[in-house]
Coordinates of C-alpha atoms in Angstrom, one line a residue:
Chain A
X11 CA -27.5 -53.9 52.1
X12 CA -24.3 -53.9 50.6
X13 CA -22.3 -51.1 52.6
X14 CA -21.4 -49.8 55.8
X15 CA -22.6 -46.3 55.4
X16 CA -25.9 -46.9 55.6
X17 CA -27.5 -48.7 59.1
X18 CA -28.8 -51.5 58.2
X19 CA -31.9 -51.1 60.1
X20 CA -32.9 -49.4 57.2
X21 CA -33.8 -51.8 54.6
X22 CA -37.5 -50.2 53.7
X23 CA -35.8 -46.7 53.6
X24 CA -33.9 -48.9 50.8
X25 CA -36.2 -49.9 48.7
X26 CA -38.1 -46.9 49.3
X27 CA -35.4 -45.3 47.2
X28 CA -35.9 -47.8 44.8
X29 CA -39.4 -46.8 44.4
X30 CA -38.5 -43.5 44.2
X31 CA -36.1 -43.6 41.4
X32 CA -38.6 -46.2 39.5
X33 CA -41.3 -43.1 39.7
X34 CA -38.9 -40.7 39.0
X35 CA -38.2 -42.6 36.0
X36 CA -41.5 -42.3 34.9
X37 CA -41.9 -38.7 35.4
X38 CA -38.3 -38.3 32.9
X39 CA -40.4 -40.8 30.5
X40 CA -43.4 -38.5 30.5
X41 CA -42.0 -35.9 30.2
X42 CA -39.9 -36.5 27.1
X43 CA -42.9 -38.7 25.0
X44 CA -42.9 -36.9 22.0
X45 CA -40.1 -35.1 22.4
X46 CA -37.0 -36.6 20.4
X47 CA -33.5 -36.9 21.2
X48 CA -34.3 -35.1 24.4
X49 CA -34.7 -38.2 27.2
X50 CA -30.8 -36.9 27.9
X51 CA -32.0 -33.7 29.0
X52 CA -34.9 -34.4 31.4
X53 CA -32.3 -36.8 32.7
X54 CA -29.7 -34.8 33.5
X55 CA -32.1 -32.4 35.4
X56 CA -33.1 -35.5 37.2
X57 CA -29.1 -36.0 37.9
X58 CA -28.5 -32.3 39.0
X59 CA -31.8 -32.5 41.4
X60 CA -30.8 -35.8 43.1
X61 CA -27.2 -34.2 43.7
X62 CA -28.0 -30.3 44.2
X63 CA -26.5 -29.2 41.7
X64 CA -27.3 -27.1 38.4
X65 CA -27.3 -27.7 34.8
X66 CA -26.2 -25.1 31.6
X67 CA -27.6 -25.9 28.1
X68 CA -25.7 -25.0 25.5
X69 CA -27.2 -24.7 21.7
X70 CA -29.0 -23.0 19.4
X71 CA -32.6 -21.5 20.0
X72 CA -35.5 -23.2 19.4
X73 CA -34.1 -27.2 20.1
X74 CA -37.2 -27.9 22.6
X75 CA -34.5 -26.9 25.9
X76 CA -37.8 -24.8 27.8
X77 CA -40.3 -26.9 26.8
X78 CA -38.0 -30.2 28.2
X79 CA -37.7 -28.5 31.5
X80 CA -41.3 -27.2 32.0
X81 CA -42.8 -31.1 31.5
X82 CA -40.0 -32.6 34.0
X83 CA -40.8 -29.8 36.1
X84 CA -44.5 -30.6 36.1
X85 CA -44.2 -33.9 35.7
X86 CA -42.8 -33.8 39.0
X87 CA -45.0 -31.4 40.3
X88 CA -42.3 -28.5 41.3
X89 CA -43.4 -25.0 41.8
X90 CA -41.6 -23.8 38.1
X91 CA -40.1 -20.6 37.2
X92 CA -39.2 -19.5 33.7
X93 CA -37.7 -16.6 32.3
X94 CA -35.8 -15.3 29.3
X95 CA -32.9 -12.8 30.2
X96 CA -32.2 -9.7 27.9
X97 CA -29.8 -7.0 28.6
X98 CA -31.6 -5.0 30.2
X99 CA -33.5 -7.1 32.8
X100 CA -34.1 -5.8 36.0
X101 CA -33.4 -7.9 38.9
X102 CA -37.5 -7.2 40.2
X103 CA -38.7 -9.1 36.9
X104 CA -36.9 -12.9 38.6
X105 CA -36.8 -11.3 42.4
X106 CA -39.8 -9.8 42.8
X107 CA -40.6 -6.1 43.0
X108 CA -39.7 -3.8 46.3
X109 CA -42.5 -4.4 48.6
X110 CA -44.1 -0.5 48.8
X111 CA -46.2 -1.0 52.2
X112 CA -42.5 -2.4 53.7
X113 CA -41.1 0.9 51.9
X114 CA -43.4 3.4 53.3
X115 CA -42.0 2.2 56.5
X116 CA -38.5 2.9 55.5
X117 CA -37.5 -1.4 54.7
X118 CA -36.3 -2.2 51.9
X119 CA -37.7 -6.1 51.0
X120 CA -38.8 -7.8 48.1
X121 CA -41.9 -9.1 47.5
X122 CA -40.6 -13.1 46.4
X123 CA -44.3 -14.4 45.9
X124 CA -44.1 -16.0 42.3
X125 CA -41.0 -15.3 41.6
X126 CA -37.4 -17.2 41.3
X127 CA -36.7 -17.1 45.3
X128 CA -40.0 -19.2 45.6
X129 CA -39.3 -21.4 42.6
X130 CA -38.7 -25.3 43.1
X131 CA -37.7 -26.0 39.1
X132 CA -35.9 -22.8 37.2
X133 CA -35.1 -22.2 33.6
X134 CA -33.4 -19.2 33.0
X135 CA -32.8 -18.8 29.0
X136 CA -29.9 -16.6 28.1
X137 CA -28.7 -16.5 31.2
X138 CA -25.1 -15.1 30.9
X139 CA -27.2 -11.6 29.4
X140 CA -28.0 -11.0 32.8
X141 CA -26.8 -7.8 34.4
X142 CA -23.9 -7.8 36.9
X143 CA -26.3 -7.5 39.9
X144 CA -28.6 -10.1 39.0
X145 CA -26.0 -12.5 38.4
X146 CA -24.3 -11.5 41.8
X147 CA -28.3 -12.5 43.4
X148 CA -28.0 -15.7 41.2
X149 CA -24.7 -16.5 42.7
X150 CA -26.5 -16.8 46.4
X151 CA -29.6 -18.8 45.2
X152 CA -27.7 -21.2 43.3
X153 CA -24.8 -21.5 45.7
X154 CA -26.0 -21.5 48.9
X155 CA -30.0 -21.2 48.2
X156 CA -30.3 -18.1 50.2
X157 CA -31.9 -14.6 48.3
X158 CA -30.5 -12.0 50.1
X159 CA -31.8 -8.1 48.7
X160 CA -32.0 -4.9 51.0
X161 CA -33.4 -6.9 54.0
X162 CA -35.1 -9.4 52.5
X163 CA -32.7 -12.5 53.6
X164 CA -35.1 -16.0 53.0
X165 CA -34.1 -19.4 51.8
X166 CA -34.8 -20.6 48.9
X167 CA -36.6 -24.0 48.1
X168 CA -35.0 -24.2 44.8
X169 CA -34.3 -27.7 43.6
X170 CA -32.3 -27.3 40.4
X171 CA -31.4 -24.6 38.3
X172 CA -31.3 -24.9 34.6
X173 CA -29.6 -22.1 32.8
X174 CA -29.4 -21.6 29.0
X175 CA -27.3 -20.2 26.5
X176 CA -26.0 -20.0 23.2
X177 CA -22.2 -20.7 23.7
X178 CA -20.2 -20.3 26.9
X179 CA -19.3 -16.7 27.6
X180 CA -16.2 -15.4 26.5
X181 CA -16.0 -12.7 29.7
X182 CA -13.9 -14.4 32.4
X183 CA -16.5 -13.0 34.9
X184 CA -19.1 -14.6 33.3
X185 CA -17.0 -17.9 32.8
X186 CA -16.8 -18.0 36.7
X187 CA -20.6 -17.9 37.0
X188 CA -20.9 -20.7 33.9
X189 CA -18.2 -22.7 36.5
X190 CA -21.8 -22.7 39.2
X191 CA -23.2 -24.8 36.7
X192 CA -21.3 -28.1 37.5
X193 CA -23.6 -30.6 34.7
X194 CA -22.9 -28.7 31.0
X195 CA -24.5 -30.0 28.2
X196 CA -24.4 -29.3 24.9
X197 CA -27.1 -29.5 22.7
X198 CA -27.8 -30.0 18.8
X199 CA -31.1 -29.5 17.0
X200 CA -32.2 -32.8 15.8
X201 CA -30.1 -34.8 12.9
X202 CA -31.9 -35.0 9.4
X203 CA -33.2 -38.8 10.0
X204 CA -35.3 -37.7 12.9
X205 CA -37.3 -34.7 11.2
X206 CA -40.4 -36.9 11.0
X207 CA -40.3 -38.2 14.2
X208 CA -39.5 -34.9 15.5
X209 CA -42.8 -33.6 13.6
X210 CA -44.5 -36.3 14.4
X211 CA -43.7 -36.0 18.1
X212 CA -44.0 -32.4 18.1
X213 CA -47.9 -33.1 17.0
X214 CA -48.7 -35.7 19.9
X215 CA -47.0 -33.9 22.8
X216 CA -48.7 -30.6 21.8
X217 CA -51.9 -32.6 23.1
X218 CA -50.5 -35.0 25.8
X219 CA -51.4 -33.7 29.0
X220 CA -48.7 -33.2 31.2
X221 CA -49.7 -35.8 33.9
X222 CA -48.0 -36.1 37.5
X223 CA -45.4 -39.0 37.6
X224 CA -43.4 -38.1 40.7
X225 CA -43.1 -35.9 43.6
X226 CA -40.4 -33.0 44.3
X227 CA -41.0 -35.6 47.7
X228 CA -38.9 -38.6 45.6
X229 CA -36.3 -35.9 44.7
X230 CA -35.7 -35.1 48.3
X231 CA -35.9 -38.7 49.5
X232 CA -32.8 -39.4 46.8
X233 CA -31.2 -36.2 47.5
X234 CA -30.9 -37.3 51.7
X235 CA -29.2 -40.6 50.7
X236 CA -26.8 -39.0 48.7
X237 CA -24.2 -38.0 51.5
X238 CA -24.6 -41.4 53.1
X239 CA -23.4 -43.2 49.7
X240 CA -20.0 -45.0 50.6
X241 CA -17.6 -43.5 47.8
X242 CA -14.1 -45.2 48.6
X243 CA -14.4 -47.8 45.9
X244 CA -15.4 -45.0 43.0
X245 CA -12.9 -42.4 44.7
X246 CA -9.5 -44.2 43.1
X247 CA -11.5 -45.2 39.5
X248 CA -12.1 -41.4 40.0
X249 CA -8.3 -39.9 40.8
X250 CA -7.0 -42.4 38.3
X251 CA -9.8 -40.8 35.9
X252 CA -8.6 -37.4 36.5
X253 CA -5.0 -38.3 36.4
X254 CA -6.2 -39.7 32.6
X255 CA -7.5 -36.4 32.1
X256 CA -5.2 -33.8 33.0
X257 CA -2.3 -36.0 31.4
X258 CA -4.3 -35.1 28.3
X259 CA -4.1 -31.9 29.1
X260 CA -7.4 -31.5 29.9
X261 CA -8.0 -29.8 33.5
X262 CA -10.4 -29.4 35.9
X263 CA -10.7 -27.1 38.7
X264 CA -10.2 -27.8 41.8
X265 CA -14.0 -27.1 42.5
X266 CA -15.5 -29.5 39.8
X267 CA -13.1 -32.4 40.7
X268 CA -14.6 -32.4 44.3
X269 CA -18.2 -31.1 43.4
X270 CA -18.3 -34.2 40.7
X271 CA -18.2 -36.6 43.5
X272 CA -22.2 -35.5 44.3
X273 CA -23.3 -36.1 41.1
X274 CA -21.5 -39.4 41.2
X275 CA -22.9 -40.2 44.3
X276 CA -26.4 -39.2 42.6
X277 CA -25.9 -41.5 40.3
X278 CA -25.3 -44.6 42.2
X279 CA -28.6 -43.7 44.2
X280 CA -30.7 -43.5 41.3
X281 CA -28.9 -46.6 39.8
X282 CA -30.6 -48.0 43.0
X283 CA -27.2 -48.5 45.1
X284 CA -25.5 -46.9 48.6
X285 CA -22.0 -47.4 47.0
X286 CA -20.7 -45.4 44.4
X287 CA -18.1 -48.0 41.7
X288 CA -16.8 -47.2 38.6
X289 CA -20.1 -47.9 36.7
X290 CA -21.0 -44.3 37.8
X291 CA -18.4 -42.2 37.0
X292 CA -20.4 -41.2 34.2
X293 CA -21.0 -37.8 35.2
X294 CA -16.8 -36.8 34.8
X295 CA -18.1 -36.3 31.1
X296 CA -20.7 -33.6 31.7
X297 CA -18.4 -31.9 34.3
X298 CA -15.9 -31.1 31.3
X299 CA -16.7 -27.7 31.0
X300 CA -16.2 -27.3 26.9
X301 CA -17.6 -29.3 23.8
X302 CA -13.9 -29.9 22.9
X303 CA -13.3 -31.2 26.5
X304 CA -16.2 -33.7 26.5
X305 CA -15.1 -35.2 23.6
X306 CA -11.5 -35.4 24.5
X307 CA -12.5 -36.5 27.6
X308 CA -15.0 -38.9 26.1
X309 CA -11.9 -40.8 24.1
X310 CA -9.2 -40.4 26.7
X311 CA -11.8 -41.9 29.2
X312 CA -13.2 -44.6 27.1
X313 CA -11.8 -47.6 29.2
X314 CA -13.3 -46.3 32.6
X315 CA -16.6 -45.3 30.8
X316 CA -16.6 -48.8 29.3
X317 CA -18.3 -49.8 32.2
X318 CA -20.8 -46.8 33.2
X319 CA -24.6 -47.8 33.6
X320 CA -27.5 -46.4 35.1
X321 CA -31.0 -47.5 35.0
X322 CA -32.5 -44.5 35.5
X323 CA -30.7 -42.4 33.6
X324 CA -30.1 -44.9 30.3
X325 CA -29.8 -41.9 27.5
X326 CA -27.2 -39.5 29.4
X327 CA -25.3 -42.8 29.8
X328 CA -25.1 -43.7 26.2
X329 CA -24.3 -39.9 25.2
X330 CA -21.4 -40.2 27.6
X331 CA -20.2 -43.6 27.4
X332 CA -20.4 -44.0 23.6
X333 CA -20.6 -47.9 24.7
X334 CA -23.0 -50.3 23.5
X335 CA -24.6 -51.8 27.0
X336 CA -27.1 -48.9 27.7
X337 CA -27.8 -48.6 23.8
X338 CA -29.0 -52.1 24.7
X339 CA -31.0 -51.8 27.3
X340 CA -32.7 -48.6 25.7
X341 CA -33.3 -50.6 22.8
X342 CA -35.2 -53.7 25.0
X343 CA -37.1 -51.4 26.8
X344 CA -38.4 -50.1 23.1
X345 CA -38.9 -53.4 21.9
X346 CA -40.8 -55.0 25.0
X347 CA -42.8 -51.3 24.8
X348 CA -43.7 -52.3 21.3
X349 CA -44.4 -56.3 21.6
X350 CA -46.4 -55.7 24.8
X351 CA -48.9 -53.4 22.6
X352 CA -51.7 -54.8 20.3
X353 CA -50.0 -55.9 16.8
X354 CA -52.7 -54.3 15.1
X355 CA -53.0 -50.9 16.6
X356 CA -52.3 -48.2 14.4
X357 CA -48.4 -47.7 13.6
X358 CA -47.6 -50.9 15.7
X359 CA -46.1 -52.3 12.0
X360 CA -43.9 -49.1 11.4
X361 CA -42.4 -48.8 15.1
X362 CA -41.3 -52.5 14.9
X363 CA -40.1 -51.8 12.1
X364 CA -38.0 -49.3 12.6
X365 CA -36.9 -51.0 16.1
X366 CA -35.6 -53.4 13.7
X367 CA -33.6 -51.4 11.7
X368 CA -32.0 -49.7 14.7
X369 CA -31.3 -53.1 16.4
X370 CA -29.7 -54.5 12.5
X371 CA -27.6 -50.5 12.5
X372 CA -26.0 -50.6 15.8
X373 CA -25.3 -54.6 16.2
X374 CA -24.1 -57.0 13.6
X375 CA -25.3 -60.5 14.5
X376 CA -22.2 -61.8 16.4
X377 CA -22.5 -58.8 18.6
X378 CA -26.2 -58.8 19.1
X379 CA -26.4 -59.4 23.0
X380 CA -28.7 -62.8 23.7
X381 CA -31.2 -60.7 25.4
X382 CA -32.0 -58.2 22.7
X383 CA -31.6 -61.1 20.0
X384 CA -34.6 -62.9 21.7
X385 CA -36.8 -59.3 21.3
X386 CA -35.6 -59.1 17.8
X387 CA -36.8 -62.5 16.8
X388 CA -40.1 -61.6 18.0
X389 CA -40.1 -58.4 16.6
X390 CA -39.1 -59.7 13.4
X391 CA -41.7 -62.7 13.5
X392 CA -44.3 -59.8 14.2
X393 CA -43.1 -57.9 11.1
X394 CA -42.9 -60.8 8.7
X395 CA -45.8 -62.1 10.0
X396 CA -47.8 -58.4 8.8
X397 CA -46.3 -58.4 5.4
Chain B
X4 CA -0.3 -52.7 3.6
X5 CA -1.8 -55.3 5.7
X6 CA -5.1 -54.1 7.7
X7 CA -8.6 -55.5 9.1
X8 CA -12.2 -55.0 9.7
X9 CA -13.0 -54.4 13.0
X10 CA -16.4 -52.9 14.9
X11 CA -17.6 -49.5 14.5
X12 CA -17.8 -48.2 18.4
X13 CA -20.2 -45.5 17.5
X14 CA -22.7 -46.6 14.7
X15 CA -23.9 -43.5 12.8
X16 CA -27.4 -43.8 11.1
X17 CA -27.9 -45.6 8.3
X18 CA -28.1 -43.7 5.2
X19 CA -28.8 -46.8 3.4
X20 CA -29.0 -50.3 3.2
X21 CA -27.5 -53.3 1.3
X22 CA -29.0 -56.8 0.3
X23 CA -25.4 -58.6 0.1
X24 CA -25.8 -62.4 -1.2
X25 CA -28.0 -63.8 -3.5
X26 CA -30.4 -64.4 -0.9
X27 CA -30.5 -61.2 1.1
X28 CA -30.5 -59.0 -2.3
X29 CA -33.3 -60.6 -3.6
X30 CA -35.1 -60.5 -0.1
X31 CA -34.2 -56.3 0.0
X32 CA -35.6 -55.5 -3.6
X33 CA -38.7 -57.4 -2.3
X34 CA -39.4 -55.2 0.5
X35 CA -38.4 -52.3 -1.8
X36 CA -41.1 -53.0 -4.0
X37 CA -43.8 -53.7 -1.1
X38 CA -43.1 -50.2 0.1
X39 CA -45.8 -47.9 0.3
X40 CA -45.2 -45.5 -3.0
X41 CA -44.4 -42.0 -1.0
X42 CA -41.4 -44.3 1.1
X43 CA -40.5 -46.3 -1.9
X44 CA -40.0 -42.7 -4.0
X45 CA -37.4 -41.6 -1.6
X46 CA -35.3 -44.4 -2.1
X47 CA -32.2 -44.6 -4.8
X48 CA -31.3 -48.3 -6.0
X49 CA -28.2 -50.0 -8.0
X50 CA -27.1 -53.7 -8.0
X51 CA -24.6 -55.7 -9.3
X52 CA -25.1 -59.5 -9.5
X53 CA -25.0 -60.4 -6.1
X54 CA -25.6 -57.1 -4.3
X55 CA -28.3 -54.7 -4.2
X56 CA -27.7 -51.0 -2.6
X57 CA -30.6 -49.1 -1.3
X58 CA -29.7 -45.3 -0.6
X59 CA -32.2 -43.1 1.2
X60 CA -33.2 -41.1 4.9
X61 CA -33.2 -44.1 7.7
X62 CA -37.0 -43.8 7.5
X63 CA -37.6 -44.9 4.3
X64 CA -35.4 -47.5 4.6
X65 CA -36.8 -50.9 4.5
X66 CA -36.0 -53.9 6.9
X67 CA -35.7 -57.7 6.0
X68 CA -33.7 -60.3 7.4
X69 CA -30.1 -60.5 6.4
X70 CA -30.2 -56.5 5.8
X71 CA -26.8 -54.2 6.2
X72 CA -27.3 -50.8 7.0
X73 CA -24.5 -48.4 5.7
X74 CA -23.8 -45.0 5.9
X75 CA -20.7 -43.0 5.3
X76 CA -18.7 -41.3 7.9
X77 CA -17.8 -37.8 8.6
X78 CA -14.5 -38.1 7.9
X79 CA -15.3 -39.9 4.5
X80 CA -18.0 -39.0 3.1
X81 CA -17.6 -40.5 -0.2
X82 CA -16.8 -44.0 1.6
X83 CA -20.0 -45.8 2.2
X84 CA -19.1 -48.7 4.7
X85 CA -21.7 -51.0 7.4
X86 CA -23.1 -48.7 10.0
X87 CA -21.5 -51.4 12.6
X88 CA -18.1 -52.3 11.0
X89 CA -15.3 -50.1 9.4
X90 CA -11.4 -50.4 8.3
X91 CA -9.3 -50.2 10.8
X92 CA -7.2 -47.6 9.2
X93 CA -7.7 -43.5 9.1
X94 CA -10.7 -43.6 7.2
X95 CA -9.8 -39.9 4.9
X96 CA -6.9 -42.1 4.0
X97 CA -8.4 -44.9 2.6
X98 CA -11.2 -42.5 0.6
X99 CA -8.1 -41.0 -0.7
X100 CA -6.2 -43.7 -1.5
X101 CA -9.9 -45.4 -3.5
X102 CA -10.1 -42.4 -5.2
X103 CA -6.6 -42.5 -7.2
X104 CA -7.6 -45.8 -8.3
X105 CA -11.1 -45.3 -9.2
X106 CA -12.9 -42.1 -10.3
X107 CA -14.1 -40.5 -7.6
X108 CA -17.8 -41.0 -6.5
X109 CA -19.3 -42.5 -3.8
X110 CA -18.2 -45.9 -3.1
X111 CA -20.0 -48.7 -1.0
X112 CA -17.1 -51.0 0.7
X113 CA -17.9 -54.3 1.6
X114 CA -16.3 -56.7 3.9
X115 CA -17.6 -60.2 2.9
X116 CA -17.0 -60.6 0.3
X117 CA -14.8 -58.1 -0.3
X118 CA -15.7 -55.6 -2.9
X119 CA -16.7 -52.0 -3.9
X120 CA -20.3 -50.9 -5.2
X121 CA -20.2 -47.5 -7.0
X122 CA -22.9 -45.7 -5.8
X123 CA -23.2 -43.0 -8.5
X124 CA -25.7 -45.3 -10.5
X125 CA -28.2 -45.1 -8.6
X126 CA -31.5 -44.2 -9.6
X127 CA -34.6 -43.6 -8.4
X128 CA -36.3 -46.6 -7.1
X129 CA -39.1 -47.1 -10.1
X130 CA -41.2 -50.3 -11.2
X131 CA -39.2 -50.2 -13.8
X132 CA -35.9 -50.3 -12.3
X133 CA -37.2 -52.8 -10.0
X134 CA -38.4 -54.8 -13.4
X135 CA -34.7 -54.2 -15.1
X136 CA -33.1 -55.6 -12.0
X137 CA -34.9 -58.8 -12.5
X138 CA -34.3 -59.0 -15.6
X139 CA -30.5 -58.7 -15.2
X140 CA -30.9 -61.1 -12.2
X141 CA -32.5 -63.9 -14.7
X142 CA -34.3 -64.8 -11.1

């Protein structure tokens, strides 16, 4: 036990954690097999259950967002509500409808069953078109967890919340409700080099089934430690980080400086630890509200970020951090993946392969770290050995 | 204008793939040639003596030992350069400052040794380009 903050009577409850994030790790790497470029994604929901928080997509239709959501969701076994918001939605079609038996005599409650109120996982696409008194409803569950309508007042079990959009709104009423969604990631459909891993991912999770990894149970279990996390040694990597930021110009309310500090917290418990350092600050990147800002942020940043790792949550690392260590460690796990399978099964020879060429693209040979340089040789003994 | 080399924080896919040395060209136009047809079709080769460039989509690309992956950058995109080193100078620059002393096409820069490899050559990767390559080789 390495802090104060949590008794130390409680070393099971410790590793206990541990386990939890290990089968929460799973769950993000079932969920995403076959899906590429989208491990960030399941991740961050991961990140934004763990703290109680929510997470916005932004990006174009049809980049895989509902279908990333619905395999975490049921890879870890959530009650899951989907919906795509149009104009004219009415707030019964994610509430419920008026309960008529209640009406008859003369209440006014909603009848929840099935619907968002009851909903452990969310995805609400196109969420900024909903109308001004659905999004005031929205503002309770995701706030405060409560769904208060006529007299129906009931709280909500509601894990996260993932809300998805286009752009950010323009409206500063809706750019107050994007501000509930503290994670905000931007999304892009997948680069030219990928198309035939995309299709050929596309193909294989069509038929995976979606088996049951975690349990909403491991969420909670992180999502308790997280107040108990002793934050005084990331708290001054994290003022110093915002000083960074706003003497870039680059601001962040008042209400995301101090809300970052759960996700932060998050982080450090699913990177196994009851102390929060400067190796999870991470999350500061995804609380930038704009595309402009993370990437600002991303350069003005780059020293503290330098040192960012998480176990758990390798990929939204890398896409924050731009730094090489979790690009390693994604890129062992890979090649130990690929040696510890049969040489001769079908596409073994390609995927080393092309583990190859990624290792050779991203590290020339006096940068290669002595861990992954050990997986290479082998790799590359496998592949010559083939030829 | 003095300036170095130094390592690309952010390696973009490759976009190709060069065989610099005797040694490693010979051992890329190899593994060009053992390609399976369909991967081998999508790939665009030139060489000079002691360098053979491979152009094509990341998947095609082959992999030996000794094998540099380049790609061109977005601010650049005529300036080919290793997917894990670059200039340390503003890259639009540099493309700029090639291009008023060559004539403008795509240009692979190399760091060791130091040299540029127009890319505009390039031609489909055939058994008969494979075959003139030797030849010029004398291998």
């Amino acid at each position: 036990m390495t802090s104060s903050s949590v008794p130390s009577s409680e070393p099971s409850s410790a590793s206990s954690a541990q386990q939890a994030a290990a089968r929460v790790r799973d769950a993000v790497h079932a969920a995403t097999t076959g899906l590429i470029e989208r491990e960030q994604l399941a991740e961050l929901i991961v990140l934004a259950a763990v703290a109680q928080e929510h997470l916005l997509i932004l990006g174009p239709p049809g980049t895989a967002k509902s279908a990333v959501v619905r395999r975490v969701a049921a890879a870890l076994g959530g009650r899951y509500f989907e919906y795509l918001l149009g104009r004219f939605t009415e707030p019964s079609e994610l509430f419920g409808p008026v309960d008529l038996r209640r009406l008859r005599e003369g209440v006014v409650e909603t009848d929840v069953s099935g619907m968002l109120p009851e909903a452990e996982v969310a995805f609400l696409d196109e969420v900024f078109l909903g109308s001004t008194a659905i999004l005031n409803t929205l503002l309770g569950v995701l706030n405060e967890r409560r769904f208060r309508r006529g007299h129906t007042q009931i709280a909500c079990p509601l894990r996260v919340c993932v809300g998805a959009s286009n752009a950010l709104p323009d409206d500063e009423s809706l750019a107050a409700f994007a501000d509930r969604f503290l994670l905000h990631l931007f999304v892009e459909p997948v680069p030219d080099h990928q198309l035939e891993a995309l299709l050929a991912g596309g193909w294989q999770a069509e038929r995976l089934a979606l088996s049951h990894q975690a349990e909403l149970s491991d969420i909670d279990e992180l999502s308790r430690r997280v107040p108990m996390v002793a934050m005084e040694r990331a708290r001054g990597a994290l003022a110093e980080a915002i000083r960074k930021l706003r003497g870039a110009g680059l601001s962040l309310s008042d209400r995301r400086i101090v809300k970052a500090q759960r996700l932060i917290a998050a982080a450090a418990v699913l990177a196994g630890r009851d102390s929060a350092e400067e190796a999870d600050l991470w999350p500061l990147f995804y609380v930038m509200p704009t595309r402009e800002a993370q990437l600002a942020a991303q350069d003005v940043l780059r020293d503290s970020l330098a040192v960012a790792a998480n176990p758990t949550l390798r990929a939204a690392v890398e896409h924050a951090a731009l730094q090489p260590v979790s690009r390693t460690a994604r890129l062992l796990e890979a090649a130990r993946a690929c040696l510890a399978g049969a040489s001769d099964a079908p596409g073994a020879g390609v995927i080393a392969e092309a583990l190859l060429r990624e290792i050779d693209a991203n590290f020339d040979s006096a940068g290669l770290p002595a861990e992954l340089a050990a997986e290479r040789a082998r790799l590359a003994a496998r592949v010559t050995a083939a030829a | 204008m003095s300036w170095t080399w130094g390592p690309e924080p952010q390696p973009p896919a490759p976009q190709g793939a060069a065989g610099v040395g005797r040694a490693a060209s010979r051992a890329l136009l190899a593994a060009v040639q053992a390609l399976p047809p369909p991967r081998r079709e999508a790939l665009m080769l030139t060489a000079n003596a002691d360098v053979l460039a491979v152009v094509g989509r990341a998947e095609h690309l082959p992999w030996c030992e000794g094998v540099l992956y380049i790609a061109p950058r977005e601010a650049a995109p005529a300036l080919w350069l290793p997917t894990t080193q670059r200039p340390q100078l503003p890259l639009d620059l540099l493309q700029r400052a090639l291009e008023r002393r060559h004539r403008p096409s795509p240009l692979l820069m190399l760091r060791e040794p130091a040299q540029l490899l127009p890319l505009h050559r390039a031609l489909p990767a055939s058994d008969e380009l494979i075959a003139q390559i030797r030849a010029r080789w004398q291998d």
